[in-house]
Amino acid sequence: RVKPWCSWCCRVCWGSAGTCKTLMKIKVLFFASAREAADTSEEYLNVEDATDTVVIRTLLIEHFPGLATILPGCALARNGEYVTDTQMLTEGDEVAVLPPVSGG
């Protein structure tokens, strides 16, 4: 759960002033069955600096429990490019959750 912003340092406070952490905003887009499971097409998340796509997957399941069964099979894209599970994210990134597709 995201904590409120600290009023004096523009960071999130987890206790005393010495434990404030800088946050960055990430936009998450949900497509197809991921959109149905999340019950939204997009969401903004405030995450700690140095967050990667492994952490994003965990946070998405915490925020959207309906994704738990499908997220492991979904690909992620960062700013329009497919990523690995260890891709680092930066402020303002857009992460897309892309379920597998079939065709024929």
PDB file of N, CA and C in Angstrom:
ATOM      1  N   ARG A   1       0.845  -1.177   0.000  1.00  0.00           N
ATOM      2  CA  ARG A   1       0.000   0.000   0.000  1.00  0.00           C
ATOM      3  C   ARG A   1       0.890   1.239   0.000  1.00  0.00           C
ATOM      4  N   VAL A   2       0.539   2.175  -0.828  1.00  0.00           N
ATOM      5  CA  VAL A   2       1.336   3.393  -0.950  1.00  0.00           C
ATOM      6  C   VAL A   2       1.027   4.308   0.224  1.00  0.00           C
ATOM      7  N   LYS A   3       2.077   4.819   0.837  1.00  0.00           N
ATOM      8  CA  LYS A   3       1.942   5.727   1.974  1.00  0.00           C
ATOM      9  C   LYS A   3       1.766   7.157   1.472  1.00  0.00           C
ATOM     10  N   PRO A   4       1.223   8.053   2.304  1.00  0.00           N
ATOM     11  CA  PRO A   4       1.070   9.449   1.876  1.00  0.00           C
ATOM     12  C   PRO A   4       2.431  10.133   1.728  1.00  0.00           C
ATOM     13  N   TRP A   5       2.428  11.135   0.866  1.00  0.00           N
ATOM     14  CA  TRP A   5       3.650  11.902   0.647  1.00  0.00           C
ATOM     15  C   TRP A   5       4.049  12.643   1.911  1.00  0.00           C
ATOM     16  N   CYS A   6       5.338  12.699   2.158  1.00  0.00           N
ATOM     17  CA  CYS A   6       5.885  13.465   3.269  1.00  0.00           C
ATOM     18  C   CYS A   6       5.766  14.949   2.907  1.00  0.00           C
ATOM     19  N   SER A   7       5.322  15.761   3.830  1.00  0.00           N
ATOM     20  CA  SER A   7       5.058  17.171   3.532  1.00  0.00           C
ATOM     21  C   SER A   7       6.321  18.009   3.376  1.00  0.00           C
ATOM     22  N   TRP A   8       7.449  17.535   3.821  1.00  0.00           N
ATOM     23  CA  TRP A   8       8.627  18.392   3.775  1.00  0.00           C
ATOM     24  C   TRP A   8       9.685  17.943   2.774  1.00  0.00           C
ATOM     25  N   CYS A   9       9.593  16.730   2.235  1.00  0.00           N
ATOM     26  CA  CYS A   9      10.689  16.306   1.363  1.00  0.00           C
ATOM     27  C   CYS A   9      10.219  15.745   0.017  1.00  0.00           C
ATOM     28  N   CYS A  10       8.933  15.800  -0.279  1.00  0.00           N
ATOM     29  CA  CYS A  10       8.389  15.298  -1.545  1.00  0.00           C
ATOM     30  C   CYS A  10       8.722  13.830  -1.771  1.00  0.00           C
ATOM     31  N   ARG A  11       8.780  13.104  -0.689  1.00  0.00           N
ATOM     32  CA  ARG A  11       9.023  11.670  -0.751  1.00  0.00           C
ATOM     33  C   ARG A  11       7.987  10.986   0.120  1.00  0.00           C
ATOM     34  N   VAL A  12       7.938   9.702   0.036  1.00  0.00           N
ATOM     35  CA  VAL A  12       7.009   8.963   0.877  1.00  0.00           C
ATOM     36  C   VAL A  12       7.720   8.605   2.174  1.00  0.00           C
ATOM     37  N   CYS A  13       7.027   8.766   3.277  1.00  0.00           N
ATOM     38  CA  CYS A  13       7.625   8.497   4.581  1.00  0.00           C
ATOM     39  C   CYS A  13       7.150   7.150   5.109  1.00  0.00           C
ATOM     40  N   TRP A  14       8.102   6.333   5.515  1.00  0.00           N
ATOM     41  CA  TRP A  14       7.795   5.021   6.070  1.00  0.00           C
ATOM     42  C   TRP A  14       8.016   5.015   7.579  1.00  0.00           C
ATOM     43  N   GLY A  15       8.192   6.131   8.170  1.00  0.00           N
ATOM     44  CA  GLY A  15       8.448   6.209   9.604  1.00  0.00           C
ATOM     45  C   GLY A  15       9.080   7.544   9.923  1.00  0.00           C
ATOM     46  N   SER A  16      10.303   7.504  10.403  1.00  0.00           N
ATOM     47  CA  SER A  16      11.000   8.741  10.721  1.00  0.00           C
ATOM     48  C   SER A  16      11.528   9.390   9.454  1.00  0.00           C
ATOM     49  N   ALA A  17      11.963  10.625   9.572  1.00  0.00           N
ATOM     50  CA  ALA A  17      12.438  11.376   8.404  1.00  0.00           C
ATOM     51  C   ALA A  17      13.597  10.667   7.710  1.00  0.00           C
ATOM     52  N   GLY A  18      14.370   9.891   8.435  1.00  0.00           N
ATOM     53  CA  GLY A  18      15.508   9.197   7.844  1.00  0.00           C
ATOM     54  C   GLY A  18      15.134   8.021   6.969  1.00  0.00           C
ATOM     55  N   THR A  19      13.871   7.633   6.955  1.00  0.00           N
ATOM     56  CA  THR A  19      13.473   6.470   6.164  1.00  0.00           C
ATOM     57  C   THR A  19      12.525   6.838   5.026  1.00  0.00           C
ATOM     58  N   CYS A  20      12.578   8.085   4.577  1.00  0.00           N
ATOM     59  CA  CYS A  20      11.757   8.494   3.442  1.00  0.00           C
ATOM     60  C   CYS A  20      12.329   7.883   2.165  1.00  0.00           C
ATOM     61  N   LYS A  21      11.448   7.527   1.248  1.00  0.00           N
ATOM     62  CA  LYS A  21      11.875   6.947  -0.018  1.00  0.00           C
ATOM     63  C   LYS A  21      11.263   7.725  -1.168  1.00  0.00           C
ATOM     64  N   THR A  22      12.054   7.937  -2.190  1.00  0.00           N
ATOM     65  CA  THR A  22      11.581   8.638  -3.372  1.00  0.00           C
ATOM     66  C   THR A  22      10.692   7.707  -4.190  1.00  0.00           C
ATOM     67  N   LEU A  23       9.602   8.252  -4.686  1.00  0.00           N
ATOM     68  CA  LEU A  23       8.694   7.482  -5.524  1.00  0.00           C
ATOM     69  C   LEU A  23       8.716   8.001  -6.947  1.00  0.00           C
ATOM     70  N   MET A  24       8.353   7.125  -7.880  1.00  0.00           N
ATOM     71  CA  MET A  24       8.165   7.525  -9.259  1.00  0.00           C
ATOM     72  C   MET A  24       6.805   7.013  -9.718  1.00  0.00           C
ATOM     73  N   LYS A  25       6.228   7.704 -10.684  1.00  0.00           N
ATOM     74  CA  LYS A  25       4.912   7.342 -11.189  1.00  0.00           C
ATOM     75  C   LYS A  25       5.077   6.523 -12.468  1.00  0.00           C
ATOM     76  N   ILE A  26       4.378   5.384 -12.506  1.00  0.00           N
ATOM     77  CA  ILE A  26       4.372   4.483 -13.648  1.00  0.00           C
ATOM     78  C   ILE A  26       2.932   4.336 -14.135  1.00  0.00           C
ATOM     79  N   LYS A  27       2.727   4.399 -15.439  1.00  0.00           N
ATOM     80  CA  LYS A  27       1.407   4.154 -16.013  1.00  0.00           C
ATOM     81  C   LYS A  27       1.350   2.708 -16.483  1.00  0.00           C
ATOM     82  N   VAL A  28       0.303   1.984 -16.062  1.00  0.00           N
ATOM     83  CA  VAL A  28       0.131   0.589 -16.465  1.00  0.00           C
ATOM     84  C   VAL A  28      -1.106   0.491 -17.346  1.00  0.00           C
ATOM     85  N   LEU A  29      -0.943  -0.133 -18.509  1.00  0.00           N
ATOM     86  CA  LEU A  29      -2.040  -0.363 -19.442  1.00  0.00           C
ATOM     87  C   LEU A  29      -2.378  -1.848 -19.446  1.00  0.00           C
ATOM     88  N   PHE A  30      -3.657  -2.170 -19.397  1.00  0.00           N
ATOM     89  CA  PHE A  30      -4.115  -3.558 -19.383  1.00  0.00           C
ATOM     90  C   PHE A  30      -4.862  -3.845 -20.684  1.00  0.00           C
ATOM     91  N   PHE A  31      -4.547  -4.986 -21.317  1.00  0.00           N
ATOM     92  CA  PHE A  31      -5.179  -5.356 -22.572  1.00  0.00           C
ATOM     93  C   PHE A  31      -5.880  -6.704 -22.450  1.00  0.00           C
ATOM     94  N   ALA A  32      -6.946  -6.855 -23.235  1.00  0.00           N
ATOM     95  CA  ALA A  32      -7.691  -8.106 -23.395  1.00  0.00           C
ATOM     96  C   ALA A  32      -8.092  -8.700 -22.035  1.00  0.00           C
ATOM     97  N   SER A  33      -7.726  -9.958 -21.767  1.00  0.00           N
ATOM     98  CA  SER A  33      -8.154 -10.610 -20.527  1.00  0.00           C
ATOM     99  C   SER A  33      -7.534  -9.954 -19.292  1.00  0.00           C
ATOM    100  N   ALA A  34      -6.378  -9.314 -19.435  1.00  0.00           N
ATOM    101  CA  ALA A  34      -5.787  -8.584 -18.301  1.00  0.00           C
ATOM    102  C   ALA A  34      -6.661  -7.384 -17.935  1.00  0.00           C
ATOM    103  N   ARG A  35      -7.230  -6.723 -18.937  1.00  0.00           N
ATOM    104  CA  ARG A  35      -8.134  -5.603 -18.683  1.00  0.00           C
ATOM    105  C   ARG A  35      -9.380  -6.093 -17.938  1.00  0.00           C
ATOM    106  N   GLU A  36      -9.902  -7.228 -18.342  1.00  0.00           N
ATOM    107  CA  GLU A  36     -11.065  -7.796 -17.663  1.00  0.00           C
ATOM    108  C   GLU A  36     -10.734  -8.188 -16.226  1.00  0.00           C
ATOM    109  N   ALA A  37      -9.589  -8.806 -16.011  1.00  0.00           N
ATOM    110  CA  ALA A  37      -9.194  -9.246 -14.669  1.00  0.00           C
ATOM    111  C   ALA A  37      -8.922  -8.064 -13.745  1.00  0.00           C
ATOM    112  N   ALA A  38      -8.340  -6.995 -14.283  1.00  0.00           N
ATOM    113  CA  ALA A  38      -8.041  -5.809 -13.476  1.00  0.00           C
ATOM    114  C   ALA A  38      -9.250  -4.886 -13.349  1.00  0.00           C
ATOM    115  N   ASP A  39     -10.231  -5.080 -14.202  1.00  0.00           N
ATOM    116  CA  ASP A  39     -11.445  -4.258 -14.237  1.00  0.00           C
ATOM    117  C   ASP A  39     -11.129  -2.791 -14.532  1.00  0.00           C
ATOM    118  N   THR A  40     -10.084  -2.572 -15.320  1.00  0.00           N
ATOM    119  CA  THR A  40      -9.711  -1.230 -15.761  1.00  0.00           C
ATOM    120  C   THR A  40      -8.775  -1.360 -16.960  1.00  0.00           C
ATOM    121  N   SER A  41      -8.699  -0.325 -17.755  1.00  0.00           N
ATOM    122  CA  SER A  41      -7.790  -0.362 -18.895  1.00  0.00           C
ATOM    123  C   SER A  41      -6.445   0.307 -18.595  1.00  0.00           C
ATOM    124  N   GLU A  42      -6.407   1.131 -17.554  1.00  0.00           N
ATOM    125  CA  GLU A  42      -5.143   1.756 -17.164  1.00  0.00           C
ATOM    126  C   GLU A  42      -5.177   2.155 -15.703  1.00  0.00           C
ATOM    127  N   GLU A  43      -3.979   2.278 -15.139  1.00  0.00           N
ATOM    128  CA  GLU A  43      -3.826   2.656 -13.730  1.00  0.00           C
ATOM    129  C   GLU A  43      -2.454   3.293 -13.575  1.00  0.00           C
ATOM    130  N   TYR A  44      -2.363   4.276 -12.701  1.00  0.00           N
ATOM    131  CA  TYR A  44      -1.077   4.873 -12.347  1.00  0.00           C
ATOM    132  C   TYR A  44      -0.653   4.304 -11.009  1.00  0.00           C
ATOM    133  N   LEU A  45       0.601   3.886 -10.914  1.00  0.00           N
ATOM    134  CA  LEU A  45       1.152   3.371  -9.667  1.00  0.00           C
ATOM    135  C   LEU A  45       2.329   4.231  -9.241  1.00  0.00           C
ATOM    136  N   ASN A  46       2.391   4.540  -7.968  1.00  0.00           N
ATOM    137  CA  ASN A  46       3.560   5.183  -7.388  1.00  0.00           C
ATOM    138  C   ASN A  46       4.432   4.081  -6.818  1.00  0.00           C
ATOM    139  N   VAL A  47       5.631   3.945  -7.356  1.00  0.00           N
ATOM    140  CA  VAL A  47       6.538   2.878  -6.944  1.00  0.00           C
ATOM    141  C   VAL A  47       7.872   3.481  -6.534  1.00  0.00           C
ATOM    142  N   GLU A  48       8.637   2.712  -5.761  1.00  0.00           N
ATOM    143  CA  GLU A  48       9.947   3.178  -5.325  1.00  0.00           C
ATOM    144  C   GLU A  48      10.904   3.259  -6.505  1.00  0.00           C
ATOM    145  N   ASP A  49      11.855   4.183  -6.421  1.00  0.00           N
ATOM    146  CA  ASP A  49      12.936   4.227  -7.404  1.00  0.00           C
ATOM    147  C   ASP A  49      13.613   2.863  -7.435  1.00  0.00           C
ATOM    148  N   ALA A  50      14.251   2.552  -8.549  1.00  0.00           N
ATOM    149  CA  ALA A  50      14.958   1.282  -8.731  1.00  0.00           C
ATOM    150  C   ALA A  50      13.995   0.096  -8.739  1.00  0.00           C
ATOM    151  N   THR A  51      12.770   0.325  -9.210  1.00  0.00           N
ATOM    152  CA  THR A  51      11.804  -0.762  -9.348  1.00  0.00           C
ATOM    153  C   THR A  51      11.992  -1.404 -10.715  1.00  0.00           C
ATOM    154  N   ASP A  52      11.862  -2.727 -10.743  1.00  0.00           N
ATOM    155  CA  ASP A  52      11.959  -3.427 -12.016  1.00  0.00           C
ATOM    156  C   ASP A  52      10.654  -4.160 -12.307  1.00  0.00           C
ATOM    157  N   THR A  53      10.621  -4.862 -13.426  1.00  0.00           N
ATOM    158  CA  THR A  53       9.386  -5.512 -13.840  1.00  0.00           C
ATOM    159  C   THR A  53       9.014  -6.697 -12.952  1.00  0.00           C
ATOM    160  N   VAL A  54       9.956  -7.295 -12.251  1.00  0.00           N
ATOM    161  CA  VAL A  54       9.625  -8.354 -11.287  1.00  0.00           C
ATOM    162  C   VAL A  54       8.788  -7.748 -10.162  1.00  0.00           C
ATOM    163  N   VAL A  55       9.209  -6.609  -9.654  1.00  0.00           N
ATOM    164  CA  VAL A  55       8.479  -5.933  -8.580  1.00  0.00           C
ATOM    165  C   VAL A  55       7.110  -5.466  -9.079  1.00  0.00           C
ATOM    166  N   ILE A  56       7.055  -4.962 -10.314  1.00  0.00           N
ATOM    167  CA  ILE A  56       5.779  -4.508 -10.876  1.00  0.00           C
ATOM    168  C   ILE A  56       4.786  -5.663 -10.936  1.00  0.00           C
ATOM    169  N   ARG A  57       5.229  -6.831 -11.345  1.00  0.00           N
ATOM    170  CA  ARG A  57       4.332  -7.986 -11.378  1.00  0.00           C
ATOM    171  C   ARG A  57       3.757  -8.273  -9.994  1.00  0.00           C
ATOM    172  N   THR A  58       4.591  -8.227  -8.979  1.00  0.00           N
ATOM    173  CA  THR A  58       4.137  -8.467  -7.609  1.00  0.00           C
ATOM    174  C   THR A  58       3.139  -7.399  -7.172  1.00  0.00           C
ATOM    175  N   LEU A  59       3.451  -6.138  -7.450  1.00  0.00           N
ATOM    176  CA  LEU A  59       2.553  -5.043  -7.080  1.00  0.00           C
ATOM    177  C   LEU A  59       1.214  -5.136  -7.805  1.00  0.00           C
ATOM    178  N   LEU A  60       1.242  -5.551  -9.062  1.00  0.00           N
ATOM    179  CA  LEU A  60      -0.001  -5.662  -9.814  1.00  0.00           C
ATOM    180  C   LEU A  60      -0.922  -6.718  -9.205  1.00  0.00           C
ATOM    181  N   ILE A  61      -0.354  -7.825  -8.774  1.00  0.00           N
ATOM    182  CA  ILE A  61      -1.182  -8.859  -8.136  1.00  0.00           C
ATOM    183  C   ILE A  61      -1.719  -8.367  -6.800  1.00  0.00           C
ATOM    184  N   GLU A  62      -0.925  -7.595  -6.057  1.00  0.00           N
ATOM    185  CA  GLU A  62      -1.401  -7.022  -4.787  1.00  0.00           C
ATOM    186  C   GLU A  62      -2.554  -6.052  -5.030  1.00  0.00           C
ATOM    187  N   HIS A  63      -2.438  -5.206  -6.041  1.00  0.00           N
ATOM    188  CA  HIS A  63      -3.465  -4.200  -6.333  1.00  0.00           C
ATOM    189  C   HIS A  63      -4.661  -4.781  -7.078  1.00  0.00           C
ATOM    190  N   PHE A  64      -4.424  -5.808  -7.878  1.00  0.00           N
ATOM    191  CA  PHE A  64      -5.476  -6.405  -8.706  1.00  0.00           C
ATOM    192  C   PHE A  64      -5.421  -7.920  -8.546  1.00  0.00           C
ATOM    193  N   PRO A  65      -6.000  -8.464  -7.468  1.00  0.00           N
ATOM    194  CA  PRO A  65      -5.925  -9.907  -7.203  1.00  0.00           C
ATOM    195  C   PRO A  65      -6.445 -10.763  -8.357  1.00  0.00           C
ATOM    196  N   GLY A  66      -7.357 -10.236  -9.161  1.00  0.00           N
ATOM    197  CA  GLY A  66      -7.863 -10.983 -10.300  1.00  0.00           C
ATOM    198  C   GLY A  66      -6.804 -11.315 -11.336  1.00  0.00           C
ATOM    199  N   LEU A  67      -5.676 -10.627 -11.302  1.00  0.00           N
ATOM    200  CA  LEU A  67      -4.584 -10.888 -12.245  1.00  0.00           C
ATOM    201  C   LEU A  67      -3.726 -12.087 -11.856  1.00  0.00           C
ATOM    202  N   ALA A  68      -3.888 -12.590 -10.638  1.00  0.00           N
ATOM    203  CA  ALA A  68      -2.994 -13.627 -10.113  1.00  0.00           C
ATOM    204  C   ALA A  68      -2.890 -14.846 -11.023  1.00  0.00           C
ATOM    205  N   THR A  69      -3.983 -15.256 -11.623  1.00  0.00           N
ATOM    206  CA  THR A  69      -3.946 -16.471 -12.442  1.00  0.00           C
ATOM    207  C   THR A  69      -3.423 -16.229 -13.849  1.00  0.00           C
ATOM    208  N   ILE A  70      -3.587 -15.019 -14.382  1.00  0.00           N
ATOM    209  CA  ILE A  70      -3.164 -14.797 -15.769  1.00  0.00           C
ATOM    210  C   ILE A  70      -1.840 -14.055 -15.910  1.00  0.00           C
ATOM    211  N   LEU A  71      -1.444 -13.300 -14.908  1.00  0.00           N
ATOM    212  CA  LEU A  71      -0.238 -12.469 -15.041  1.00  0.00           C
ATOM    213  C   LEU A  71       1.030 -13.281 -15.320  1.00  0.00           C
ATOM    214  N   PRO A  72       1.197 -14.470 -14.734  1.00  0.00           N
ATOM    215  CA  PRO A  72       2.419 -15.225 -15.054  1.00  0.00           C
ATOM    216  C   PRO A  72       2.574 -15.544 -16.538  1.00  0.00           C
ATOM    217  N   GLY A  73       1.477 -15.642 -17.266  1.00  0.00           N
ATOM    218  CA  GLY A  73       1.548 -15.923 -18.696  1.00  0.00           C
ATOM    219  C   GLY A  73       1.556 -14.693 -19.576  1.00  0.00           C
ATOM    220  N   CYS A  74       1.487 -13.531 -18.969  1.00  0.00           N
ATOM    221  CA  CYS A  74       1.448 -12.281 -19.729  1.00  0.00           C
ATOM    222  C   CYS A  74       2.850 -11.752 -20.012  1.00  0.00           C
ATOM    223  N   ALA A  75       2.985 -11.125 -21.155  1.00  0.00           N
ATOM    224  CA  ALA A  75       4.209 -10.389 -21.474  1.00  0.00           C
ATOM    225  C   ALA A  75       4.033  -8.961 -20.963  1.00  0.00           C
ATOM    226  N   LEU A  76       5.151  -8.304 -20.690  1.00  0.00           N
ATOM    227  CA  LEU A  76       5.140  -6.883 -20.337  1.00  0.00           C
ATOM    228  C   LEU A  76       5.899  -6.119 -21.410  1.00  0.00           C
ATOM    229  N   ALA A  77       5.419  -4.931 -21.687  1.00  0.00           N
ATOM    230  CA  ALA A  77       6.135  -4.033 -22.592  1.00  0.00           C
ATOM    231  C   ALA A  77       6.379  -2.729 -21.854  1.00  0.00           C
ATOM    232  N   ARG A  78       7.550  -2.168 -22.030  1.00  0.00           N
ATOM    233  CA  ARG A  78       7.914  -0.874 -21.432  1.00  0.00           C
ATOM    234  C   ARG A  78       8.077   0.124 -22.558  1.00  0.00           C
ATOM    235  N   ASN A  79       7.239   1.149 -22.513  1.00  0.00           N
ATOM    236  CA  ASN A  79       7.302   2.196 -23.536  1.00  0.00           C
ATOM    237  C   ASN A  79       7.261   1.619 -24.953  1.00  0.00           C
ATOM    238  N   GLY A  80       6.397   0.620 -25.143  1.00  0.00           N
ATOM    239  CA  GLY A  80       6.188   0.057 -26.461  1.00  0.00           C
ATOM    240  C   GLY A  80       7.136  -1.049 -26.879  1.00  0.00           C
ATOM    241  N   GLU A  81       8.082  -1.421 -26.025  1.00  0.00           N
ATOM    242  CA  GLU A  81       9.049  -2.471 -26.339  1.00  0.00           C
ATOM    243  C   GLU A  81       8.902  -3.617 -25.336  1.00  0.00           C
ATOM    244  N   TYR A  82       8.846  -4.862 -25.846  1.00  0.00           N
ATOM    245  CA  TYR A  82       8.797  -6.009 -24.949  1.00  0.00           C
ATOM    246  C   TYR A  82      10.018  -6.020 -24.046  1.00  0.00           C
ATOM    247  N   VAL A  83       9.818  -6.455 -22.784  1.00  0.00           N
ATOM    248  CA  VAL A  83      10.906  -6.462 -21.813  1.00  0.00           C
ATOM    249  C   VAL A  83      11.058  -7.828 -21.174  1.00  0.00           C
ATOM    250  N   THR A  84      12.212  -8.022 -20.528  1.00  0.00           N
ATOM    251  CA  THR A  84      12.448  -9.220 -19.734  1.00  0.00           C
ATOM    252  C   THR A  84      11.958  -8.948 -18.317  1.00  0.00           C
ATOM    253  N   ASP A  85      11.980  -9.965 -17.484  1.00  0.00           N
ATOM    254  CA  ASP A  85      11.519  -9.789 -16.107  1.00  0.00           C
ATOM    255  C   ASP A  85      12.473  -8.963 -15.256  1.00  0.00           C
ATOM    256  N   THR A  86      13.600  -8.580 -15.781  1.00  0.00           N
ATOM    257  CA  THR A  86      14.553  -7.816 -14.983  1.00  0.00           C
ATOM    258  C   THR A  86      14.787  -6.407 -15.517  1.00  0.00           C
ATOM    259  N   GLN A  87      13.884  -5.907 -16.324  1.00  0.00           N
ATOM    260  CA  GLN A  87      14.025  -4.558 -16.892  1.00  0.00           C
ATOM    261  C   GLN A  87      13.772  -3.503 -15.817  1.00  0.00           C
ATOM    262  N   MET A  88      14.707  -2.582 -15.640  1.00  0.00           N
ATOM    263  CA  MET A  88      14.532  -1.491 -14.686  1.00  0.00           C
ATOM    264  C   MET A  88      13.572  -0.452 -15.267  1.00  0.00           C
ATOM    265  N   LEU A  89      12.790   0.163 -14.402  1.00  0.00           N
ATOM    266  CA  LEU A  89      11.827   1.183 -14.809  1.00  0.00           C
ATOM    267  C   LEU A  89      12.291   2.548 -14.330  1.00  0.00           C
ATOM    268  N   THR A  90      11.838   3.586 -15.036  1.00  0.00           N
ATOM    269  CA  THR A  90      12.163   4.949 -14.644  1.00  0.00           C
ATOM    270  C   THR A  90      10.893   5.783 -14.598  1.00  0.00           C
ATOM    271  N   GLU A  91      10.986   6.939 -13.989  1.00  0.00           N
ATOM    272  CA  GLU A  91       9.864   7.862 -13.848  1.00  0.00           C
ATOM    273  C   GLU A  91       9.162   8.075 -15.180  1.00  0.00           C
ATOM    274  N   GLY A  92       7.846   7.942 -15.174  1.00  0.00           N
ATOM    275  CA  GLY A  92       7.055   8.218 -16.353  1.00  0.00           C
ATOM    276  C   GLY A  92       6.923   7.069 -17.341  1.00  0.00           C
ATOM    277  N   ASP A  93       7.527   5.932 -17.036  1.00  0.00           N
ATOM    278  CA  ASP A  93       7.418   4.793 -17.945  1.00  0.00           C
ATOM    279  C   ASP A  93       5.970   4.341 -18.073  1.00  0.00           C
ATOM    280  N   GLU A  94       5.686   3.737 -19.216  1.00  0.00           N
ATOM    281  CA  GLU A  94       4.383   3.131 -19.471  1.00  0.00           C
ATOM    282  C   GLU A  94       4.617   1.635 -19.625  1.00  0.00           C
ATOM    283  N   VAL A  95       3.929   0.860 -18.791  1.00  0.00           N
ATOM    284  CA  VAL A  95       4.066  -0.591 -18.817  1.00  0.00           C
ATOM    285  C   VAL A  95       2.752  -1.177 -19.303  1.00  0.00           C
ATOM    286  N   ALA A  96       2.819  -2.001 -20.335  1.00  0.00           N
ATOM    287  CA  ALA A  96       1.629  -2.664 -20.862  1.00  0.00           C
ATOM    288  C   ALA A  96       1.639  -4.124 -20.436  1.00  0.00           C
ATOM    289  N   VAL A  97       0.458  -4.607 -19.996  1.00  0.00           N
ATOM    290  CA  VAL A  97       0.286  -6.011 -19.636  1.00  0.00           C
ATOM    291  C   VAL A  97      -0.424  -6.670 -20.818  1.00  0.00           C
ATOM    292  N   LEU A  98       0.279  -7.618 -21.461  1.00  0.00           N
ATOM    293  CA  LEU A  98      -0.183  -8.214 -22.704  1.00  0.00           C
ATOM    294  C   LEU A  98      -0.382  -9.727 -22.532  1.00  0.00           C
ATOM    295  N   PRO A  99      -1.627 -10.156 -22.433  1.00  0.00           N
ATOM    296  CA  PRO A  99      -1.884 -11.597 -22.334  1.00  0.00           C
ATOM    297  C   PRO A  99      -1.491 -12.301 -23.638  1.00  0.00           C
ATOM    298  N   PRO A 100      -1.283 -13.618 -23.560  1.00  0.00           N
ATOM    299  CA  PRO A 100      -0.977 -14.349 -24.793  1.00  0.00           C
ATOM    300  C   PRO A 100      -2.139 -14.275 -25.772  1.00  0.00           C
ATOM    301  N   VAL A 101      -1.817 -14.270 -27.024  1.00  0.00           N
ATOM    302  CA  VAL A 101      -2.858 -14.245 -28.058  1.00  0.00           C
ATOM    303  C   VAL A 101      -2.691 -15.473 -28.933  1.00  0.00           C
ATOM    304  N   SER A 102      -3.797 -15.890 -29.501  1.00  0.00           N
ATOM    305  CA  SER A 102      -3.726 -17.016 -30.440  1.00  0.00           C
ATOM    306  C   SER A 102      -4.371 -16.582 -31.736  1.00  0.00           C
ATOM    307  N   GLY A 103      -4.004 -17.218 -32.748  1.00  0.00           N
ATOM    308  CA  GLY A 103      -4.573 -16.875 -34.042  1.00  0.00           C
ATOM    309  C   GLY A 103      -4.439 -18.046 -34.986  1.00  0.00           C
ATOM    310  N   GLY A 104      -4.912 -17.837 -36.121  1.00  0.00           N
ATOM    311  CA  GLY A 104      -4.794 -18.956 -37.033  1.00  0.00           C
ATOM    312  C   GLY A 104      -5.310 -18.644 -38.319  1.00  0.00           C
TER     313      GLY A 104
END
